[in-house]
């Protein structure tokens, strides 16, 4: 911590405290999460789920970025240096008298869903989504605090008393730790309601009261769902009194139809029927934000492709060209493409191949295969082509020579196994590795 100046405390939790720090060299501000627990070795630090998750999920626009890990071997103190945000969602809505604009709330939830979709796609679920762990700066949202996260491939049952009670999914309350990434989506539904109404959706005083609060709004789940939970629990009385429930619609009379539709799908009792992060992003409710993302990506792609030419492109221009195709491009872009085509044509005329070392065409005149200058290919030697006429003729096309030889001689072929797919039907990626090295 010698390179940082501590300016004050931002907040404190059960396992850590967050300090506002400034880099002494360049003056940049950071948030330093100082752990209350002491650690014995660097290996123990590297195996922490929070550090592994943040490294694996970075970079992403809606995931808090880990800048540096500071571990003092002598004292055992550990600090995580992250980017500094303005406040969390709880601080934003606490004590407010007026509702936030619905478009602003919609934008916040869209960014939160994108963060969770990225996590779930990489085989990690958060397990503690709540307003205090959702940070904002200039309407830019980032999900933080990955100390409770787990891998979707970890063996169940998990810890029962996970997640903050008000945002805990029914499968966490009614089973002995048999839950998965779907629990995050229930928490999003609770957060969505709280940002809109400025009040928590299910403020239970204890475990029993929490279940009762959920039943008051959503009604008692049917027997099929209760039986599914009963098979994964011991010592829980499932004889709940039948209750219809007031419904979220009554609590949010001014909410739009699509808002209520998404909220009800997020707060579905059955985790297998609950909407996923990917499905939420694709919902018609977020179409305008999806289109804005596409335009932004289009602008960034054009800036990268035209950056070396010094071209400047605005978002309005990108929006037009995104709709109209090449007809929407201005003359400068056409000139750049024309110059690139000429450059490629000039290169193809001067050089024989872009795969082999570049050799001027005019140098090939007057040389046969046998007396071709050896310094062009170095010490490269080609396989011998076995024919009836000349068994020692050098071949400049080794792949054809091998084909000719194998056609008349039986050879054993070796096949490489196809890439395996994971439980989601996607090809296995390092970020969702099932190996023992994944310490989630």
CSV table of C-alpha atoms in Angstrom, one decimal:
chain,number,residue,atom,x,y,z
A,1,UNK,CA,0.0,0.0,0.0
A,2,UNK,CA,3.1,2.3,-0.1
A,3,UNK,CA,2.2,3.6,-3.6
A,4,UNK,CA,-1.3,4.7,-2.5
A,5,UNK,CA,-2.5,7.4,-0.2
A,6,UNK,CA,-5.6,6.5,1.9
A,7,UNK,CA,-8.2,9.4,1.7
A,8,UNK,CA,-11.1,7.9,3.7
A,9,UNK,CA,-13.5,5.0,4.2
A,10,UNK,CA,-16.2,4.3,1.6
A,11,UNK,CA,-18.0,1.5,3.4
A,12,UNK,CA,-17.6,-1.6,5.6
A,13,UNK,CA,-18.9,-5.1,5.5
A,14,UNK,CA,-18.7,-8.3,7.4
A,15,UNK,CA,-15.4,-9.5,5.8
A,16,UNK,CA,-13.8,-6.3,4.5
A,17,UNK,CA,-13.8,-2.5,4.5
A,18,UNK,CA,-13.6,-0.3,1.4
A,19,UNK,CA,-11.2,2.7,1.4
A,20,UNK,CA,-10.9,5.5,-1.1
A,21,UNK,CA,-7.2,5.7,-2.2
A,22,UNK,CA,-5.1,7.8,-4.5
A,23,UNK,CA,-2.1,6.7,-6.5
A,24,UNK,CA,0.8,8.9,-5.4
A,25,UNK,CA,2.5,8.8,-8.8
A,26,UNK,CA,-0.3,9.8,-11.2
A,27,UNK,CA,-3.0,11.0,-8.8
A,28,UNK,CA,-5.6,8.5,-10.0
A,29,UNK,CA,-8.3,7.5,-7.5
A,30,UNK,CA,-9.1,3.9,-6.7
A,31,UNK,CA,-11.3,1.8,-4.3
A,32,UNK,CA,-9.2,-0.4,-2.0
A,33,UNK,CA,-11.0,-3.4,-0.5
A,34,UNK,CA,-9.0,-4.3,2.6
A,35,UNK,CA,-9.8,-7.8,3.9
A,36,UNK,CA,-10.3,-8.3,7.6
A,37,UNK,CA,-9.0,-11.9,7.5
A,38,UNK,CA,-5.2,-12.6,7.4
A,39,UNK,CA,-3.8,-15.0,4.9
A,40,UNK,CA,-0.8,-17.4,5.3
A,41,UNK,CA,0.6,-17.6,1.8
A,42,UNK,CA,0.4,-16.2,-1.7
A,43,UNK,CA,-1.0,-19.5,-2.9
A,44,UNK,CA,-3.9,-19.1,-0.5
A,45,UNK,CA,-4.5,-15.7,-1.9
A,46,UNK,CA,-4.5,-16.8,-5.5
A,47,UNK,CA,-7.0,-19.5,-4.7
A,48,UNK,CA,-9.6,-17.0,-3.4
A,49,UNK,CA,-12.8,-17.3,-5.4
A,50,UNK,CA,-13.2,-13.5,-5.6
A,51,UNK,CA,-9.8,-12.9,-7.2
A,52,UNK,CA,-10.2,-15.9,-9.6
A,53,UNK,CA,-13.6,-14.7,-10.7
A,54,UNK,CA,-12.6,-11.1,-11.3
A,55,UNK,CA,-9.6,-12.2,-13.3
A,56,UNK,CA,-11.7,-14.6,-15.3
A,57,UNK,CA,-14.6,-12.2,-16.0
A,58,UNK,CA,-12.4,-9.2,-16.9
A,59,UNK,CA,-12.6,-7.2,-19.0
A,60,UNK,CA,-16.3,-6.5,-19.3
A,61,UNK,CA,-18.1,-3.1,-19.3
A,62,UNK,CA,-20.4,-4.1,-16.4
A,63,UNK,CA,-18.0,-6.1,-14.2
A,64,UNK,CA,-15.9,-4.2,-11.6
A,65,UNK,CA,-12.3,-4.2,-12.8
A,66,UNK,CA,-9.6,-5.5,-10.5
A,67,UNK,CA,-6.5,-3.3,-10.9
A,68,UNK,CA,-4.1,-4.8,-8.4
A,69,UNK,CA,-3.7,-7.4,-5.6
A,70,UNK,CA,-1.5,-6.3,-2.7
A,71,UNK,CA,-0.5,-9.0,-0.2
A,72,UNK,CA,1.9,-8.4,2.7
A,73,UNK,CA,3.7,-11.6,3.6
A,74,UNK,CA,4.8,-10.4,7.0
A,75,UNK,CA,1.4,-9.3,8.3
A,76,UNK,CA,-0.8,-11.4,6.1
A,77,UNK,CA,-2.9,-8.4,5.1
A,78,UNK,CA,-4.6,-8.5,1.7
A,79,UNK,CA,-6.0,-5.6,-0.3
A,80,UNK,CA,-7.8,-5.6,-3.7
A,81,UNK,CA,-7.4,-2.4,-5.6
A,82,UNK,CA,-10.3,-1.7,-8.0
A,83,UNK,CA,-11.7,1.1,-10.1
A,84,UNK,CA,-13.6,3.7,-8.1
A,85,UNK,CA,-17.3,4.2,-8.6
A,86,UNK,CA,-19.6,7.0,-7.3
A,87,UNK,CA,-22.1,5.0,-5.2
A,88,UNK,CA,-24.1,1.9,-5.0
A,89,UNK,CA,-27.8,1.4,-5.9
A,90,UNK,CA,-28.9,1.4,-2.2
A,91,UNK,CA,-27.2,4.8,-1.7
A,92,UNK,CA,-28.9,6.1,-4.8
A,93,UNK,CA,-32.5,5.2,-3.7
A,94,UNK,CA,-32.2,5.6,0.0
A,95,UNK,CA,-34.3,8.4,1.3
A,96,UNK,CA,-35.6,9.5,-2.1
A,97,UNK,CA,-39.0,11.1,-2.3
A,98,UNK,CA,-39.4,11.0,-6.0
A,99,UNK,CA,-39.2,7.9,-8.3
A,100,UNK,CA,-36.4,7.5,-10.7
A,101,UNK,CA,-37.3,7.9,-14.4
A,102,UNK,CA,-38.4,4.5,-15.8
A,103,UNK,CA,-36.0,4.8,-18.7
A,104,UNK,CA,-33.1,5.2,-16.2
A,105,UNK,CA,-34.2,2.2,-14.2
A,106,UNK,CA,-34.6,0.2,-17.5
A,107,UNK,CA,-31.0,1.1,-18.4
A,108,UNK,CA,-29.7,0.0,-15.0
A,109,UNK,CA,-31.4,-3.4,-15.2
A,110,UNK,CA,-30.2,-3.9,-18.7
A,111,UNK,CA,-26.6,-3.4,-17.7
A,112,UNK,CA,-27.1,-5.6,-14.6
A,113,UNK,CA,-28.5,-8.4,-16.8
A,114,UNK,CA,-25.6,-8.1,-19.2
A,115,UNK,CA,-23.1,-8.5,-16.3
A,116,UNK,CA,-25.0,-11.7,-15.1
A,117,UNK,CA,-25.3,-13.1,-18.7
A,118,UNK,CA,-21.5,-12.7,-19.0
A,119,UNK,CA,-21.0,-14.5,-15.6
A,120,UNK,CA,-23.4,-17.3,-16.4
A,121,UNK,CA,-21.9,-17.8,-19.8
A,122,UNK,CA,-18.5,-18.2,-18.2
A,123,UNK,CA,-19.8,-20.8,-15.7
A,124,UNK,CA,-20.0,-18.6,-12.6
A,125,UNK,CA,-23.0,-17.4,-10.6
A,126,UNK,CA,-22.9,-14.5,-8.1
A,127,UNK,CA,-25.1,-15.7,-5.2
A,128,UNK,CA,-25.3,-12.2,-3.6
A,129,UNK,CA,-27.0,-9.8,-6.1
A,130,UNK,CA,-28.4,-6.9,-4.1
A,131,UNK,CA,-28.5,-3.1,-4.3
A,132,UNK,CA,-25.3,-2.7,-2.1
A,133,UNK,CA,-23.3,-4.8,-4.6
A,134,UNK,CA,-24.4,-2.9,-7.7
A,135,UNK,CA,-22.2,0.2,-8.3
A,136,UNK,CA,-22.8,3.2,-10.6
A,137,UNK,CA,-20.9,6.1,-12.0
A,138,UNK,CA,-22.5,8.6,-14.4
A,139,UNK,CA,-25.3,6.1,-15.1
A,140,UNK,CA,-22.7,3.4,-15.9
A,141,UNK,CA,-23.5,0.3,-13.8
A,142,UNK,CA,-21.0,-2.4,-12.6
A,143,UNK,CA,-21.6,-5.5,-10.6
A,144,UNK,CA,-19.2,-6.0,-7.6
A,145,UNK,CA,-18.4,-8.2,-4.6
A,146,UNK,CA,-17.6,-11.6,-6.0
A,147,UNK,CA,-16.7,-13.2,-2.6
A,148,UNK,CA,-19.8,-15.5,-2.6
A,149,UNK,CA,-19.6,-16.6,-6.3
A,150,UNK,CA,-19.5,-20.3,-7.2
A,151,UNK,CA,-19.0,-22.4,-10.4
A,152,UNK,CA,-22.1,-23.9,-12.0
A,153,UNK,CA,-20.0,-27.1,-12.2
A,154,UNK,CA,-19.5,-27.3,-8.4
A,155,UNK,CA,-21.1,-30.2,-6.7
A,156,UNK,CA,-24.3,-29.6,-4.8
A,157,UNK,CA,-25.5,-29.0,-2.1
A,158,UNK,CA,-24.1,-25.5,-1.6
A,159,UNK,CA,-24.2,-23.4,1.5
A,160,UNK,CA,-27.8,-22.9,2.6
A,161,UNK,CA,-27.5,-19.5,4.2
A,162,UNK,CA,-26.2,-17.6,1.2
A,163,UNK,CA,-27.3,-14.4,-0.3
A,164,UNK,CA,-29.0,-11.6,1.7
A,165,UNK,CA,-32.3,-12.8,3.0
A,166,UNK,CA,-34.6,-10.2,1.2
A,167,UNK,CA,-33.1,-11.3,-2.2
A,168,UNK,CA,-32.9,-15.0,-1.6
A,169,UNK,CA,-34.7,-17.3,-4.1
A,170,UNK,CA,-37.3,-19.9,-2.9
A,171,UNK,CA,-35.0,-22.8,-3.8
A,172,UNK,CA,-32.4,-21.4,-1.4
A,173,UNK,CA,-35.1,-21.0,1.4
A,174,UNK,CA,-36.8,-24.4,0.9
A,175,UNK,CA,-34.0,-26.8,0.1
A,176,UNK,CA,-30.8,-28.0,1.7
A,177,UNK,CA,-28.5,-26.0,-0.7
A,178,UNK,CA,-29.8,-27.4,-4.0
A,179,UNK,CA,-29.7,-24.3,-6.2
A,180,UNK,CA,-27.8,-22.9,-9.2
A,181,UNK,CA,-27.3,-19.8,-11.4
A,182,UNK,CA,-31.1,-19.3,-11.6
A,183,UNK,CA,-31.1,-17.8,-8.1
A,184,UNK,CA,-29.4,-14.7,-9.5
A,185,UNK,CA,-32.4,-14.0,-11.7
A,186,UNK,CA,-34.8,-14.0,-8.7
A,187,UNK,CA,-32.5,-11.5,-7.0
A,188,UNK,CA,-32.6,-9.3,-10.2
A,189,UNK,CA,-36.4,-9.3,-10.0
A,190,UNK,CA,-36.3,-8.1,-6.4
A,191,UNK,CA,-33.7,-5.4,-7.2
A,192,UNK,CA,-35.8,-4.3,-10.3
A,193,UNK,CA,-38.9,-3.8,-8.1
A,194,UNK,CA,-36.9,-2.0,-5.4
A,195,UNK,CA,-35.4,0.6,-7.8
A,196,UNK,CA,-38.8,1.3,-9.3
A,197,UNK,CA,-40.8,1.5,-6.0
A,198,UNK,CA,-37.9,2.6,-3.7
A,199,UNK,CA,-39.0,-0.2,-1.3
A,200,UNK,CA,-37.9,-3.8,-0.9
A,201,UNK,CA,-40.2,-6.4,-2.5
A,202,UNK,CA,-39.9,-9.2,0.2
A,203,UNK,CA,-38.5,-7.6,3.5
A,204,UNK,CA,-38.7,-10.7,5.7
A,205,UNK,CA,-37.6,-10.5,9.3
A,206,UNK,CA,-36.4,-14.1,9.4
A,207,UNK,CA,-36.5,-17.3,7.3
A,208,UNK,CA,-40.1,-18.1,8.1
A,209,UNK,CA,-41.3,-14.6,7.6
A,210,UNK,CA,-39.4,-14.3,4.4
A,211,UNK,CA,-41.3,-17.3,2.9
A,212,UNK,CA,-44.6,-15.7,4.2
A,213,UNK,CA,-43.7,-12.4,2.5
A,214,UNK,CA,-43.1,-14.2,-0.8
A,215,UNK,CA,-46.4,-16.0,-0.5
A,216,UNK,CA,-48.3,-12.8,0.3
A,217,UNK,CA,-47.3,-11.3,-3.1
A,218,UNK,CA,-46.7,-14.3,-5.4
A,219,UNK,CA,-49.2,-16.8,-3.8
A,220,UNK,CA,-48.5,-20.3,-2.6
A,221,UNK,CA,-46.7,-22.4,-5.1
A,222,UNK,CA,-48.6,-25.4,-6.5
A,223,UNK,CA,-48.0,-29.0,-5.3
A,224,UNK,CA,-45.7,-29.9,-8.2
A,225,UNK,CA,-43.2,-27.2,-7.3
A,226,UNK,CA,-43.4,-28.0,-3.6
A,227,UNK,CA,-42.8,-31.7,-4.3
A,228,UNK,CA,-39.7,-30.8,-6.3
A,229,UNK,CA,-38.4,-28.8,-3.3
A,230,UNK,CA,-39.5,-31.4,-0.8
A,231,UNK,CA,-37.2,-34.1,-2.4
A,232,UNK,CA,-34.2,-31.9,-1.7
A,233,UNK,CA,-34.9,-30.8,1.9
A,234,UNK,CA,-35.1,-32.3,5.3
A,235,UNK,CA,-36.8,-30.9,8.4
A,236,UNK,CA,-38.9,-28.3,6.5
A,237,UNK,CA,-42.7,-28.2,6.9
A,238,UNK,CA,-44.2,-27.8,3.5
A,239,UNK,CA,-47.8,-27.5,4.8
A,240,UNK,CA,-48.2,-23.9,3.8
A,241,UNK,CA,-51.7,-22.4,4.0
A,242,UNK,CA,-53.2,-21.8,0.5
A,243,UNK,CA,-52.9,-18.2,-0.5
A,244,UNK,CA,-53.6,-16.5,-3.8
A,245,UNK,CA,-51.3,-13.5,-3.4
A,246,UNK,CA,-51.8,-9.9,-4.3
A,247,UNK,CA,-49.5,-9.9,-7.3
A,248,UNK,CA,-46.8,-7.4,-8.3
A,249,UNK,CA,-49.3,-5.6,-10.5
A,250,UNK,CA,-51.1,-4.3,-7.5
A,251,UNK,CA,-47.9,-3.0,-5.9
A,252,UNK,CA,-46.8,-1.2,-9.1
A,253,UNK,CA,-50.0,0.2,-10.6
A,254,UNK,CA,-48.1,2.6,-12.9
A,255,UNK,CA,-45.7,0.1,-14.3
A,256,UNK,CA,-45.8,-0.8,-18.0
A,257,UNK,CA,-47.1,-4.1,-19.2
A,258,UNK,CA,-43.7,-5.3,-20.3
A,259,UNK,CA,-42.1,-4.2,-17.0
A,260,UNK,CA,-44.5,-6.4,-15.1
A,261,UNK,CA,-44.1,-9.3,-17.5
A,262,UNK,CA,-40.3,-9.4,-17.0
A,263,UNK,CA,-40.6,-8.9,-13.3
A,264,UNK,CA,-43.1,-11.9,-13.0
A,265,UNK,CA,-40.8,-14.1,-15.1
A,266,UNK,CA,-37.8,-13.2,-12.9
A,267,UNK,CA,-39.8,-14.0,-9.8
A,268,UNK,CA,-41.0,-17.4,-10.9
A,269,UNK,CA,-41.1,-20.1,-8.2
A,270,UNK,CA,-39.8,-22.9,-10.3
A,271,UNK,CA,-36.1,-22.2,-11.1
A,272,UNK,CA,-36.3,-24.4,-14.2
A,273,UNK,CA,-39.1,-22.1,-15.6
A,274,UNK,CA,-37.5,-18.9,-14.5
A,275,UNK,CA,-36.3,-16.6,-17.3
A,276,UNK,CA,-32.5,-16.6,-18.0
A,277,UNK,CA,-30.3,-13.6,-18.4
A,278,UNK,CA,-29.9,-14.3,-22.2
A,279,UNK,CA,-33.7,-14.4,-22.6
A,280,UNK,CA,-34.1,-11.1,-20.7
A,281,UNK,CA,-31.6,-9.4,-23.0
A,282,UNK,CA,-33.5,-10.6,-26.0
A,283,UNK,CA,-36.9,-9.4,-24.7
A,284,UNK,CA,-38.7,-6.8,-26.7
A,285,UNK,CA,-38.6,-4.5,-23.6
A,286,UNK,CA,-34.9,-3.9,-24.2
A,287,UNK,CA,-34.9,-3.6,-28.0
A,288,UNK,CA,-34.0,0.1,-28.1
A,289,UNK,CA,-31.0,-0.6,-25.8
A,290,UNK,CA,-29.9,-3.6,-27.8
A,291,UNK,CA,-30.0,-1.4,-31.0
A,292,UNK,CA,-28.0,1.3,-29.2
A,293,UNK,CA,-25.4,-1.4,-28.3
A,294,UNK,CA,-25.2,-2.5,-31.9
A,295,UNK,CA,-24.6,1.0,-33.2
A,296,UNK,CA,-21.9,1.6,-30.6
A,297,UNK,CA,-20.2,-1.7,-31.6
A,298,UNK,CA,-20.4,-0.6,-35.2
A,299,UNK,CA,-18.7,2.7,-34.4
A,300,UNK,CA,-15.9,1.0,-32.5
A,301,UNK,CA,-15.4,-1.5,-35.3
A,302,UNK,CA,-15.1,1.3,-37.9
A,303,UNK,CA,-12.8,3.3,-35.7
A,304,UNK,CA,-10.5,0.3,-35.4
A,305,UNK,CA,-10.6,-0.5,-39.1
A,306,UNK,CA,-10.0,3.1,-40.2
A,307,UNK,CA,-7.7,4.2,-37.3
A,308,UNK,CA,-4.5,3.7,-39.3
A,309,UNK,CA,-5.9,6.0,-42.1
A,310,UNK,CA,-6.6,8.8,-39.7
A,311,UNK,CA,-10.3,8.8,-40.5
A,312,UNK,CA,-12.9,10.2,-38.1
A,313,UNK,CA,-16.4,8.7,-37.9
A,314,UNK,CA,-19.3,10.0,-35.9
A,315,UNK,CA,-22.0,7.9,-34.3
A,316,UNK,CA,-24.6,9.5,-36.6
A,317,UNK,CA,-22.6,8.4,-39.6
A,318,UNK,CA,-22.3,4.9,-38.2
A,319,UNK,CA,-26.0,4.8,-37.6
A,320,UNK,CA,-26.7,5.6,-41.2
A,321,UNK,CA,-24.2,3.2,-42.6
A,322,UNK,CA,-25.5,0.5,-40.2
A,323,UNK,CA,-28.9,0.8,-41.9
A,324,UNK,CA,-28.0,1.7,-45.4
A,325,UNK,CA,-24.8,-0.4,-45.9
A,326,UNK,CA,-22.1,0.9,-48.2
A,327,UNK,CA,-24.4,3.4,-49.7
A,328,UNK,CA,-24.4,5.3,-46.4
A,329,UNK,CA,-20.6,5.7,-46.3
A,330,UNK,CA,-19.1,9.0,-47.2
A,331,UNK,CA,-16.6,9.6,-50.0
A,332,UNK,CA,-13.7,9.5,-47.6
A,333,UNK,CA,-14.5,5.9,-46.6
A,334,UNK,CA,-14.8,4.9,-50.2
A,335,UNK,CA,-11.4,6.5,-51.0
A,336,UNK,CA,-9.9,4.5,-48.1
A,337,UNK,CA,-11.3,1.2,-49.4
A,338,UNK,CA,-10.1,2.0,-52.9
A,339,UNK,CA,-6.6,2.8,-51.7
A,340,UNK,CA,-6.5,-0.5,-49.8
A,341,UNK,CA,-7.5,-2.4,-52.8
A,342,UNK,CA,-4.8,-0.8,-54.9
A,343,UNK,CA,-2.3,-1.6,-52.1
A,344,UNK,CA,-3.3,-5.2,-52.1
A,345,UNK,CA,-3.1,-5.4,-55.9
A,346,UNK,CA,0.3,-3.9,-55.9
A,347,UNK,CA,1.5,-6.4,-53.3
A,348,UNK,CA,0.1,-9.4,-55.2
A,349,UNK,CA,2.0,-8.2,-58.4
A,350,UNK,CA,5.3,-7.9,-56.7
A,351,UNK,CA,5.2,-11.0,-54.6
A,352,UNK,CA,4.5,-14.6,-55.4
A,353,UNK,CA,2.9,-15.6,-52.1
A,354,UNK,CA,1.9,-14.2,-48.8
A,355,UNK,CA,2.3,-17.5,-47.0
A,356,UNK,CA,5.9,-18.3,-48.0
A,357,UNK,CA,8.7,-15.7,-47.5
A,358,UNK,CA,8.2,-12.8,-50.0
A,359,UNK,CA,10.3,-13.4,-53.1
A,360,UNK,CA,10.4,-11.0,-56.0
A,361,UNK,CA,8.9,-12.5,-59.2
A,362,UNK,CA,11.8,-11.3,-61.4
A,363,UNK,CA,14.3,-13.3,-59.4
A,364,UNK,CA,12.7,-16.6,-60.3
A,365,UNK,CA,13.7,-16.2,-64.0
A,366,UNK,CA,16.7,-18.4,-64.9
A,367,UNK,CA,16.5,-20.7,-61.9
A,368,UNK,CA,15.3,-24.3,-62.0
A,369,UNK,CA,14.2,-26.3,-58.9
A,370,UNK,CA,17.7,-27.9,-58.6
A,371,UNK,CA,19.7,-24.6,-58.7
A,372,UNK,CA,17.3,-22.3,-56.9
A,373,UNK,CA,19.2,-20.0,-54.4
A,374,UNK,CA,19.3,-21.9,-51.1
A,375,UNK,CA,19.4,-18.7,-49.0
A,376,UNK,CA,15.7,-18.0,-49.9
A,377,UNK,CA,14.3,-20.9,-47.9
A,378,UNK,CA,17.3,-21.4,-45.6
A,379,UNK,CA,17.9,-25.0,-44.5
A,380,UNK,CA,14.4,-26.2,-45.5
A,381,UNK,CA,14.4,-29.6,-47.3
A,382,UNK,CA,11.5,-31.2,-49.1
A,383,UNK,CA,10.5,-34.9,-49.0
A,384,UNK,CA,11.5,-37.1,-51.9
A,385,UNK,CA,8.9,-38.1,-54.5
A,386,UNK,CA,9.2,-41.9,-55.2
A,387,UNK,CA,8.4,-42.5,-58.9
A,388,UNK,CA,9.6,-45.1,-61.4
A,389,UNK,CA,11.5,-42.5,-63.4
A,390,UNK,CA,13.5,-40.8,-60.7
A,391,UNK,CA,13.2,-41.8,-57.0
A,392,UNK,CA,15.3,-38.9,-55.9
A,393,UNK,CA,13.6,-36.0,-57.6
A,394,UNK,CA,13.0,-33.0,-55.3
A,395,UNK,CA,9.4,-31.8,-55.0
A,396,UNK,CA,8.4,-28.2,-54.4
A,397,UNK,CA,4.8,-29.5,-53.6
A,398,UNK,CA,5.3,-31.9,-50.7
A,399,UNK,CA,1.6,-32.2,-50.0
A,400,UNK,CA,0.9,-33.4,-53.6
A,401,UNK,CA,3.9,-35.8,-53.4
A,402,UNK,CA,2.5,-37.3,-50.2
A,403,UNK,CA,-0.9,-37.7,-51.8
A,404,UNK,CA,0.7,-39.5,-54.8
A,405,UNK,CA,2.7,-41.8,-52.5
A,406,UNK,CA,-0.2,-42.6,-50.2
A,407,UNK,CA,-2.5,-43.4,-53.1
A,408,UNK,CA,-0.4,-46.4,-54.0
A,409,UNK,CA,0.7,-47.4,-50.5
A,410,UNK,CA,-1.6,-48.2,-47.6
A,411,UNK,CA,-1.1,-45.8,-44.7
A,412,UNK,CA,-2.7,-45.6,-41.3
A,413,UNK,CA,-4.7,-42.4,-40.7
A,414,UNK,CA,-5.0,-40.7,-37.3
A,415,UNK,CA,-8.1,-38.8,-36.4
A,416,UNK,CA,-8.2,-36.1,-33.8
A,417,UNK,CA,-11.2,-36.2,-31.5
A,418,UNK,CA,-13.8,-33.6,-32.0
A,419,UNK,CA,-14.1,-30.7,-29.5
A,420,UNK,CA,-16.3,-31.6,-26.6
A,421,UNK,CA,-19.4,-29.6,-25.7
A,422,UNK,CA,-20.5,-28.4,-22.3
A,423,UNK,CA,-23.9,-28.8,-20.7
A,424,UNK,CA,-25.2,-25.7,-22.5
A,425,UNK,CA,-24.3,-27.1,-25.9
A,426,UNK,CA,-21.4,-24.8,-26.4
A,427,UNK,CA,-17.8,-25.8,-27.1
A,428,UNK,CA,-15.7,-26.0,-23.9
A,429,UNK,CA,-13.9,-22.8,-23.1
A,430,UNK,CA,-11.0,-22.3,-20.7
A,431,UNK,CA,-13.2,-19.9,-18.7
A,432,UNK,CA,-15.7,-22.7,-17.8
A,433,UNK,CA,-13.1,-25.4,-17.3
A,434,UNK,CA,-14.2,-28.4,-15.3
A,435,UNK,CA,-10.7,-29.2,-14.3
A,436,UNK,CA,-9.5,-29.4,-10.7
A,437,UNK,CA,-7.7,-26.0,-11.1
A,438,UNK,CA,-11.1,-24.2,-11.1
A,439,UNK,CA,-11.3,-23.4,-7.4
A,440,UNK,CA,-15.0,-22.2,-7.3
